[in-house]
Coordinates of C-alpha atoms in Angstrom, one line a residue:
X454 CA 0.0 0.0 0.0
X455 CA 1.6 3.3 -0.6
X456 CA 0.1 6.7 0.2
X457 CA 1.0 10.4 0.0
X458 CA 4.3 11.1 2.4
X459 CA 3.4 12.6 5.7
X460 CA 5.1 16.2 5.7
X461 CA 4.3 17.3 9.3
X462 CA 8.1 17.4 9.2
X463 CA 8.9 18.1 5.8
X464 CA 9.7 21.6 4.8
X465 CA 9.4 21.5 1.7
X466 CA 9.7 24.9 -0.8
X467 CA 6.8 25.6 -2.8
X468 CA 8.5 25.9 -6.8
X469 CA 8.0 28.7 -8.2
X470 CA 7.6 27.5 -11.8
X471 CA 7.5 24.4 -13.6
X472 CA 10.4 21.9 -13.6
X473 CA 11.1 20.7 -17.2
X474 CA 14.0 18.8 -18.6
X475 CA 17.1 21.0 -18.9
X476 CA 19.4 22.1 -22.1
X477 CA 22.7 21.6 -22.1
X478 CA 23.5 25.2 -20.8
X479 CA 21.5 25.1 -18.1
X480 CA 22.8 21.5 -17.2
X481 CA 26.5 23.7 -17.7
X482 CA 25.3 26.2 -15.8
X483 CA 23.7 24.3 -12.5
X484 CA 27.2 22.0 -12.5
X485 CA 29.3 25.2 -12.2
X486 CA 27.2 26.8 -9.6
X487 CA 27.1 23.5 -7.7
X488 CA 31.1 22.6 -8.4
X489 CA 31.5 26.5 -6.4
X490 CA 29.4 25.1 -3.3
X491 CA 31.1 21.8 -3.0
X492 CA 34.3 23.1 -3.2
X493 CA 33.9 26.0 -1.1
X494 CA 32.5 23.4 1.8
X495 CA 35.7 21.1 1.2
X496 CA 37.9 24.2 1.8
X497 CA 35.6 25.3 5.0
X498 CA 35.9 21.5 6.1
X499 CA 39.8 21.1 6.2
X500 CA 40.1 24.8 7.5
X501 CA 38.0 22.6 10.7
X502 CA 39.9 20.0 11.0
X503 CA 43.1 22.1 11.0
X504 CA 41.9 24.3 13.9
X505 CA 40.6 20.7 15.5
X506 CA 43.8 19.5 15.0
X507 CA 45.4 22.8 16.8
X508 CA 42.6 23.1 19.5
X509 CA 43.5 19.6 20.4
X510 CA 47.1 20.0 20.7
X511 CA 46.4 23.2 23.2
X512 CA 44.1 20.7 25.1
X513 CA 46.7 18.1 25.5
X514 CA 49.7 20.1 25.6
X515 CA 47.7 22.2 28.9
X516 CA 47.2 18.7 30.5
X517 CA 51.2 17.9 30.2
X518 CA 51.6 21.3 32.0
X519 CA 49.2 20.7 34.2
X520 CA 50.8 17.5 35.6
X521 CA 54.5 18.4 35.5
X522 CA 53.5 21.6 37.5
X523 CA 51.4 19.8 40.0
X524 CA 48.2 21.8 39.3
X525 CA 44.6 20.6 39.6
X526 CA 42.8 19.0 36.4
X527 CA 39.6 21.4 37.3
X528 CA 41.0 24.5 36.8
X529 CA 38.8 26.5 34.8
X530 CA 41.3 27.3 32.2
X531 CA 41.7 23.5 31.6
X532 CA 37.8 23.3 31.8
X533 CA 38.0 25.6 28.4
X534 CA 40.8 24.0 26.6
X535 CA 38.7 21.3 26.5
X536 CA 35.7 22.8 25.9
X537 CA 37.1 24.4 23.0
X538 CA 38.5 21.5 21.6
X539 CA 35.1 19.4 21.5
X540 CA 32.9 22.3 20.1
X541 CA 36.4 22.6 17.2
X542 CA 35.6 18.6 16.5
X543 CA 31.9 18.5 16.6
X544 CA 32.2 21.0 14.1
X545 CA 34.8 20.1 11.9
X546 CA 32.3 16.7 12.1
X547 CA 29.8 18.6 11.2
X548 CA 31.3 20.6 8.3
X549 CA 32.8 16.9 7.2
X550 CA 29.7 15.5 6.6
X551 CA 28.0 18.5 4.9
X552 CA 30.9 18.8 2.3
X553 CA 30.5 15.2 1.6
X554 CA 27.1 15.3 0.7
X555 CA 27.4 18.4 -1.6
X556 CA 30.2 16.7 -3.4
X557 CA 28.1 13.3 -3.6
X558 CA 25.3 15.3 -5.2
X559 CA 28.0 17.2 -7.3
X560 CA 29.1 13.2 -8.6
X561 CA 25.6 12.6 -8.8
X562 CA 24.9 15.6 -11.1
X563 CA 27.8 15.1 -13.1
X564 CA 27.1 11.6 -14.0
X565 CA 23.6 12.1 -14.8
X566 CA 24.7 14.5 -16.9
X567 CA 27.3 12.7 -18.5
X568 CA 25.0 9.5 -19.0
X569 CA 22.3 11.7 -20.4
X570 CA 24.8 13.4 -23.4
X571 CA 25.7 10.2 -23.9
X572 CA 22.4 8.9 -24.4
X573 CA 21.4 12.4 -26.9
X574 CA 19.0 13.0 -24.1
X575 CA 18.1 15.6 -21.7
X576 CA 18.1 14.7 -17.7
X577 CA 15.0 16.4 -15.7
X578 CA 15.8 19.0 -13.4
X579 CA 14.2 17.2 -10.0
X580 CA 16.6 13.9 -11.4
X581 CA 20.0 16.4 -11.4
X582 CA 19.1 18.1 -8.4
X583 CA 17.8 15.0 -6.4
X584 CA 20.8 14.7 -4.4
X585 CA 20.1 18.3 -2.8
X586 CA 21.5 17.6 0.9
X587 CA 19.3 21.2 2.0
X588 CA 15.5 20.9 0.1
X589 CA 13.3 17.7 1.1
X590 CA 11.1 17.1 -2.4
X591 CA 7.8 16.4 -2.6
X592 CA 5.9 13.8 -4.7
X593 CA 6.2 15.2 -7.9
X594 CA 9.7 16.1 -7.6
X595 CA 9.8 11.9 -6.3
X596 CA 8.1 10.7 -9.3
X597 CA 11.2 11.5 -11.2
X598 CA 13.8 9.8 -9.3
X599 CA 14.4 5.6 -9.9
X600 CA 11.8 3.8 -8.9
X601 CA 11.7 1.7 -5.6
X602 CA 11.1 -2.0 -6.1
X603 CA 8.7 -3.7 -5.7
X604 CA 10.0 -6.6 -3.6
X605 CA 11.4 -3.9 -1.1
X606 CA 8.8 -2.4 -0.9
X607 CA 6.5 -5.7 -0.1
X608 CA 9.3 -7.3 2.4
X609 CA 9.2 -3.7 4.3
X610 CA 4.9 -3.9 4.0
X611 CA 4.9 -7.3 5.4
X612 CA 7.6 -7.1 8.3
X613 CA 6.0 -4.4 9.2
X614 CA 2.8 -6.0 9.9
X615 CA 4.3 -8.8 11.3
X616 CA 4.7 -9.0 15.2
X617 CA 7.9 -8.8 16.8
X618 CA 8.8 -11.6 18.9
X619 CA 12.0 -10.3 20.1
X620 CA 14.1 -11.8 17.3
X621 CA 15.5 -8.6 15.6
X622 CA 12.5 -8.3 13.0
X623 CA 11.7 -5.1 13.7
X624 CA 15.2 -3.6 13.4
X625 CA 15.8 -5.7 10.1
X626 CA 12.6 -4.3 8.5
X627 CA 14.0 -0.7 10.0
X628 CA 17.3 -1.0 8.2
X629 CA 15.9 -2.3 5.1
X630 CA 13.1 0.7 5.0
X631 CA 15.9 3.3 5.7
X632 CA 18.4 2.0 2.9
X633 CA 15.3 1.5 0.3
X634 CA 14.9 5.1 1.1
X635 CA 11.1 4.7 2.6
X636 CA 9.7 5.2 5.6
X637 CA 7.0 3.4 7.8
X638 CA 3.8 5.4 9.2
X639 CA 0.3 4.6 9.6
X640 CA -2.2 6.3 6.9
X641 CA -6.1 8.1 8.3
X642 CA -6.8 5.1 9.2
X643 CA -4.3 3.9 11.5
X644 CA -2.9 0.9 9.0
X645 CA 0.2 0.4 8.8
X646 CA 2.0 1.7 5.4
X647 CA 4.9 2.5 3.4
X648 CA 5.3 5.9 2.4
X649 CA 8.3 7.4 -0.2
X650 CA 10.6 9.4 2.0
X651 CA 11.3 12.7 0.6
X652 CA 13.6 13.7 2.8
X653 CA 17.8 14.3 1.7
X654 CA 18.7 11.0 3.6
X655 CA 16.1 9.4 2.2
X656 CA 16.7 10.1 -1.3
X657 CA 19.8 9.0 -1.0
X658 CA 19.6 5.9 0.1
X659 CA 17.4 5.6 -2.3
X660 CA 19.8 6.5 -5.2
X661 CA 22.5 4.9 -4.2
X662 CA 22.0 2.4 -2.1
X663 CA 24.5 0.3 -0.1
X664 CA 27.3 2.4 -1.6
X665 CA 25.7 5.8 0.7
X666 CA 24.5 3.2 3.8
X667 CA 28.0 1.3 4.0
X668 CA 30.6 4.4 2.6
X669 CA 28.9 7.1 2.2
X670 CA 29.5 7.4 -1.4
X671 CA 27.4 7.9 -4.3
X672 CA 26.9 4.8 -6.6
X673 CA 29.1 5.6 -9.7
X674 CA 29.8 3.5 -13.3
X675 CA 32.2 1.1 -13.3
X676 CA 35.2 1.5 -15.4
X677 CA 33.2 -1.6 -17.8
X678 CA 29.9 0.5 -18.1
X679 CA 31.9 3.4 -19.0
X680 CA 33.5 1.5 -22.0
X681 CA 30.3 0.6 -23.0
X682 CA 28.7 4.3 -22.3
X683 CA 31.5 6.1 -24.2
X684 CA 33.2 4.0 -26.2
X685 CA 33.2 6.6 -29.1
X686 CA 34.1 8.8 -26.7
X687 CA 37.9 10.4 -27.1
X688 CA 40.5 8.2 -25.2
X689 CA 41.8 10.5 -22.9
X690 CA 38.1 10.7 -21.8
X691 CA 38.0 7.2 -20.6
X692 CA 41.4 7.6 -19.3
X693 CA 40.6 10.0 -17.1
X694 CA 37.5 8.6 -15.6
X695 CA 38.8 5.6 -14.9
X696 CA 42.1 7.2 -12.9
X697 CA 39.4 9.0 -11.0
X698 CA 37.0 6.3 -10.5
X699 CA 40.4 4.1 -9.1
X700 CA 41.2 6.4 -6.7
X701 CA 37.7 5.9 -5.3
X702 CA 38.0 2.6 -5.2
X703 CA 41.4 2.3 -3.6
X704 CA 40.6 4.6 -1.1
X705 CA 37.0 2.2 -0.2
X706 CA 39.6 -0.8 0.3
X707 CA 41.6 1.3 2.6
X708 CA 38.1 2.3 4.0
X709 CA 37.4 -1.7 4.3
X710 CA 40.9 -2.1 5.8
X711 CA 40.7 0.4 8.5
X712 CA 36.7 -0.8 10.2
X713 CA 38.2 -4.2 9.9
X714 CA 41.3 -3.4 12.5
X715 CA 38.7 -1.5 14.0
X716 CA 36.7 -4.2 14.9
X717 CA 39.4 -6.6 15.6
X718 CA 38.9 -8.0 19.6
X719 CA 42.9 -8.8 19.9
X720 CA 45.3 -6.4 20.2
X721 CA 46.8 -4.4 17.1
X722 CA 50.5 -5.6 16.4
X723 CA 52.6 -2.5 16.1
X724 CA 52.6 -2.9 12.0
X725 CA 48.9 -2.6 12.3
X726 CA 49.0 0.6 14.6
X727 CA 51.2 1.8 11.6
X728 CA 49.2 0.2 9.2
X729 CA 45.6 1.7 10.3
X730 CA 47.4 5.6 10.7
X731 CA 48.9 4.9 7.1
X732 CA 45.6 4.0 5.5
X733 CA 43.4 6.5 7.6
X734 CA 45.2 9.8 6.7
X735 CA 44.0 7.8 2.9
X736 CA 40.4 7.4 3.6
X737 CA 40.5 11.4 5.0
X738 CA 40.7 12.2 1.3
X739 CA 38.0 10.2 0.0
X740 CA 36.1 13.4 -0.4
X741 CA 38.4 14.9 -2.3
X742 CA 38.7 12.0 -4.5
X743 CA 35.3 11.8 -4.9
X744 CA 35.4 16.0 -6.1
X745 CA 38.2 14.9 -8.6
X746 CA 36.0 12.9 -10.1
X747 CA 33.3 15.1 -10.2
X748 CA 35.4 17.4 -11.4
X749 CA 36.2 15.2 -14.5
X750 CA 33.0 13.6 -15.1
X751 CA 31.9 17.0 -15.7
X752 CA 34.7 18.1 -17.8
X753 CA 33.6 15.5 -20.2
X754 CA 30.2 16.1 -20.7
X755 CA 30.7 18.6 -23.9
X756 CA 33.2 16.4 -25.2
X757 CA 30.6 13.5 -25.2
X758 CA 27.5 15.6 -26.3
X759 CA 30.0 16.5 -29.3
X760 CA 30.3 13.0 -29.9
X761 CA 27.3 11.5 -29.6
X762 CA 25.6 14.9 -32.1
X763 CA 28.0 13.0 -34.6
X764 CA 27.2 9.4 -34.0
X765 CA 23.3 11.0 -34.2
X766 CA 24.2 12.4 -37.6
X767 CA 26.3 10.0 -39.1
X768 CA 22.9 7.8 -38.1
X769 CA 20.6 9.9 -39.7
X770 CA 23.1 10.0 -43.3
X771 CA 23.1 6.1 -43.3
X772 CA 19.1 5.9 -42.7
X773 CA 18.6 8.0 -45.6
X774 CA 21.3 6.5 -47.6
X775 CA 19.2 3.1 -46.9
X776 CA 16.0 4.7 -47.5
X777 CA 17.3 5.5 -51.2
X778 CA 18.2 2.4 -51.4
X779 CA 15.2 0.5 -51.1
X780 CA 13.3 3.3 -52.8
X781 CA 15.6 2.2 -55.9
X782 CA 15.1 -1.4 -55.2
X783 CA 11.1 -1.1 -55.5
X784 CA 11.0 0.9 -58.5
X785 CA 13.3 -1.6 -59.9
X786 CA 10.7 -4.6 -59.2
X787 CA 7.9 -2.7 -60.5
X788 CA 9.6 -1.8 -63.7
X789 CA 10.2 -5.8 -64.2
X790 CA 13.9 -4.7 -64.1
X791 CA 14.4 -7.6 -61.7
X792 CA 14.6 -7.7 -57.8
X793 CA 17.3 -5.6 -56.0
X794 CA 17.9 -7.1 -52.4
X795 CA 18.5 -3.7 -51.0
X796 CA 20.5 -3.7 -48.0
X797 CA 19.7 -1.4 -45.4
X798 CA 22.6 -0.5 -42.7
X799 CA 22.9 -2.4 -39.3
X800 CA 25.9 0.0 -37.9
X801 CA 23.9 3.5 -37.8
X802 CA 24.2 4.3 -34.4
X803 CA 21.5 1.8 -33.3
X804 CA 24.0 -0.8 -31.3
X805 CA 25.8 2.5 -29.7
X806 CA 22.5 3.4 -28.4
X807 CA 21.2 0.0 -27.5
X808 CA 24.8 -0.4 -25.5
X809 CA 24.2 3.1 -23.8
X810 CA 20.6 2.3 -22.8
X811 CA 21.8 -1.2 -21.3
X812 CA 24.2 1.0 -19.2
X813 CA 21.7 3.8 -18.0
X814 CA 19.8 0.9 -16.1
X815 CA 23.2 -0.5 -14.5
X816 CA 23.8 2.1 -13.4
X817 CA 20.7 3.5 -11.5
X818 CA 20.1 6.3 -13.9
X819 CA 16.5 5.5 -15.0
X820 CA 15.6 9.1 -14.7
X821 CA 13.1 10.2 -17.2
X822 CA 14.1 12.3 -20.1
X823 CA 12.5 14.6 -22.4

C-alpha cells in the first residue's frame, strides 16, 4: 500500500515554476554553480579539522603542564581547553559530513549529466538536483527519481505488519526501510504503510544504495559501463575517468581495511597501529577523491554531447542512404527490371544506443528524459 508522504516534518519549498528537462546550458550552468558550493564546503571542512587538529594540541599540551606543575585538572582554564577542543571537533564533524554530501550530489549531477549526453538526451531538473543535501522534495519532484522495487517495498509492508517476537525483526525491517529510502507510518486510518521518504537522507539511500549506507558514497559507473557508455568517446576521456574512478575505489579498500582493525577484539600488532594511521590519513581524502572525479566527469560532458551529435548524424546519413536504397530497389521490381535485395545499414548508431541504454539501467540512472 503506498500513500501520500506525511510532511508534518517536511519543509518543503513551494516551486516557483514548472520543472522541465534542462538544455545543455542550463545543465553547464547548474554543474558550475554546484562545483563553487562543494568546493567551497571542502575548503571550510579542512580549514576545521586544522583548527581541531590545533585546538587539540592546546588541550593536550595544557594537561602535560598541568601535571608536570602539579596543578589541579579542574582548573577553569583547563575546563575551556577542553571545551574548546570538543565544540572545534563536533564541528569540523559537522562541516565533514555537509561537504561530503554536496560533493556526492555534485558526482551525482555530473554523471547524470554525463549519462544523459551520452544517451542524446536531456536529464530532468528534479533527477539532477535529487541529491540536494538542503531541500526535502515532494511527490512530484519523487516521481522523477528511480523507482523503488517492488519486492522492497512488499518485504518492508509485510515485516512491518508482522509481530515482533524479540528476534530482531523489527530492526531488520527498520534498516531495510531506511536503505530503500522509505519510511513506515500509519495512513487516516491507522494501517500500517509504506510511504516514499522525501527527505535528503532518504533520497539518498534511495539512489544509491548500499554504496551511501556502508561508505557514504554515491553509486558511480564502473570502469566496464563506462567503456560501453563512451566508447566513441575520445580516449583520454576514458582515461581520465577511470584514474578518478580508481582512486575511489582504492581509497574504499583502505576504508574496508581500517573498520576491519577496528573491529578486531585482539590487540593491534605495532605494524597494524602503523598500518591503520597509514591508511586512515588515505580514507581522509575520500572526499576529495570523490570532487576529482566530479570534477572530470563533468569536464567531459561537452566532449561526449559532441560525440554523440555526430554518432546521431552520421545515423541519420546512413538511414537515408538506406532509404534511397530500397526506394531504388522497388521501382526496380515494379519496372520488371528484376529484384534488387536492398540492404539497409545495421551499424547507424543503433548498437551504440542500444549499448548506452543497457548501461543507463546498471547504473541507476532510470531518470526520465525529455
Amino acid at each position: 500500500m503506498q500513500g501520500p508522504a506525511p510532511h508534518d516534518s517536511q519543509h518543503i519549498a513551494e516551486a516557483p515554476r514548472v520543472r522541465a528537462a534542462l538544455d545543455p546550458g542550463a545543465v553547464d550552468a547548474l554543474l558550475g554553480d554546484l562545483r563553487s558550493a562543494a568546493l567551497a564546503l571542502v575548503a571550510e571542512a579542512e580549514a576545521e579539522e586544522q583548527r581541531e587538529a590545533e585546538l587539540h594540541g592546546v588541550d593536550e599540551e595544557l594537561v602535560v603542564a598541568q601535571q608536570a606543575e602539579g596543578r589541579s585538572v579542574y582548573e577553569p582554564s583547563a575546563a575551556l581547553a577542553s571545551a574548546r577542543s570538543g565544540l572545534a571537533a563536533r564541528s569540523a564533524r559537522r562541516h565533514q559530513q555537509t561537504a561530503r554530501a554536496f560533493v556526492a550530489w555534485w558526482a551525482d549531477a555530473a554523471t547524470v549529466a554525463l549519462v544523459t549526453a551520452a544517451c542524446q538526451a536531456s536529464p530532468h531538473e528534479f533527477r539532477i538536483t535529487a541529491a540536494n543535501p538542503e531541500v526535502a522534495m515532494d511527490e512530484e519532484g519523487l516521481a522523477h527519481l528511480p523507482p523503488v522495487s517492488d519486492r522492497s517495498r512488499q518485504l518492508i509492508e509485510l515485516g512491518a505488519h508482522m509481530h515482533d517476537n524479540g528476534d530482531g525483526l523489527r530492526e531488520m525491517v527498520t534498516d531495510l526501510a531506511v536503505r530503500t529510502g522509505v519510511r513506515i507510518g500509519r495512513d487516516a486510518y491507522g494501517q500500517v504503510t509504506v510511504y516514499e521518504d522525501g527527505m535528503p537522507e532518504a533520497r539518498r539511500h534511495r539512489l544509491w544504495g548500499d554504496c551511501w549506507a556502508d561508505h557514504q558514497v554515491p553509486a558511480l559507473p564502473t570502469a566496464e559501463q563506462l567503456g560501453i557508455l563512451l566508447m566513441d568517446a575520445p580516449g583520454d576521456v576514458l582515461v581520465r575517468l577511470h584514474a578518478a574512478l580508481d582512486a575511489i575505489d582504492a581509497t574504499l579498500v583502505a576504508k574496508t581495511r581500517t573498520e576491519r582493525l577496528a573491529d578486531k577484539s585482539d590487540p593491534w600488532t605495532p605494524d597494524e597501529m602503523i598500518e591503520y594511521e597509514t591508511l586512515c590519513a588515505e580514507v581522509s581524502g575520500l572526499t576529495r577523491r570523490l570532487a576529482e572525479y566530479a570534477q572530470v566527469a563533468m569536464d567531459s560532458v561537452p566532449a561526449v554531447r559532441t560525440t554523440a551529435r555526430q554518432r546521431g548524424e552520421r545515423a541519420e546519413r546512413a538511414d537515408g542512404a538506406g532509404g534511397g536504397a530500397r526506394a531504388l530497389a522497388r521501382t526496380r521490381t515494379e519496372s520488371g527490371a528484376g529484384v534488387a535485395a536492398a540492404r539497409t545499414p545495421t551499424e547507424s548508431g543503433a548498437g551504440a544506443s542500444a549499448g548506452a541504454g543497457a548501461v543507463v539501467g546498471a547504473v541507476g540512472m532510470e531518470q526520465r528524459v525529455e
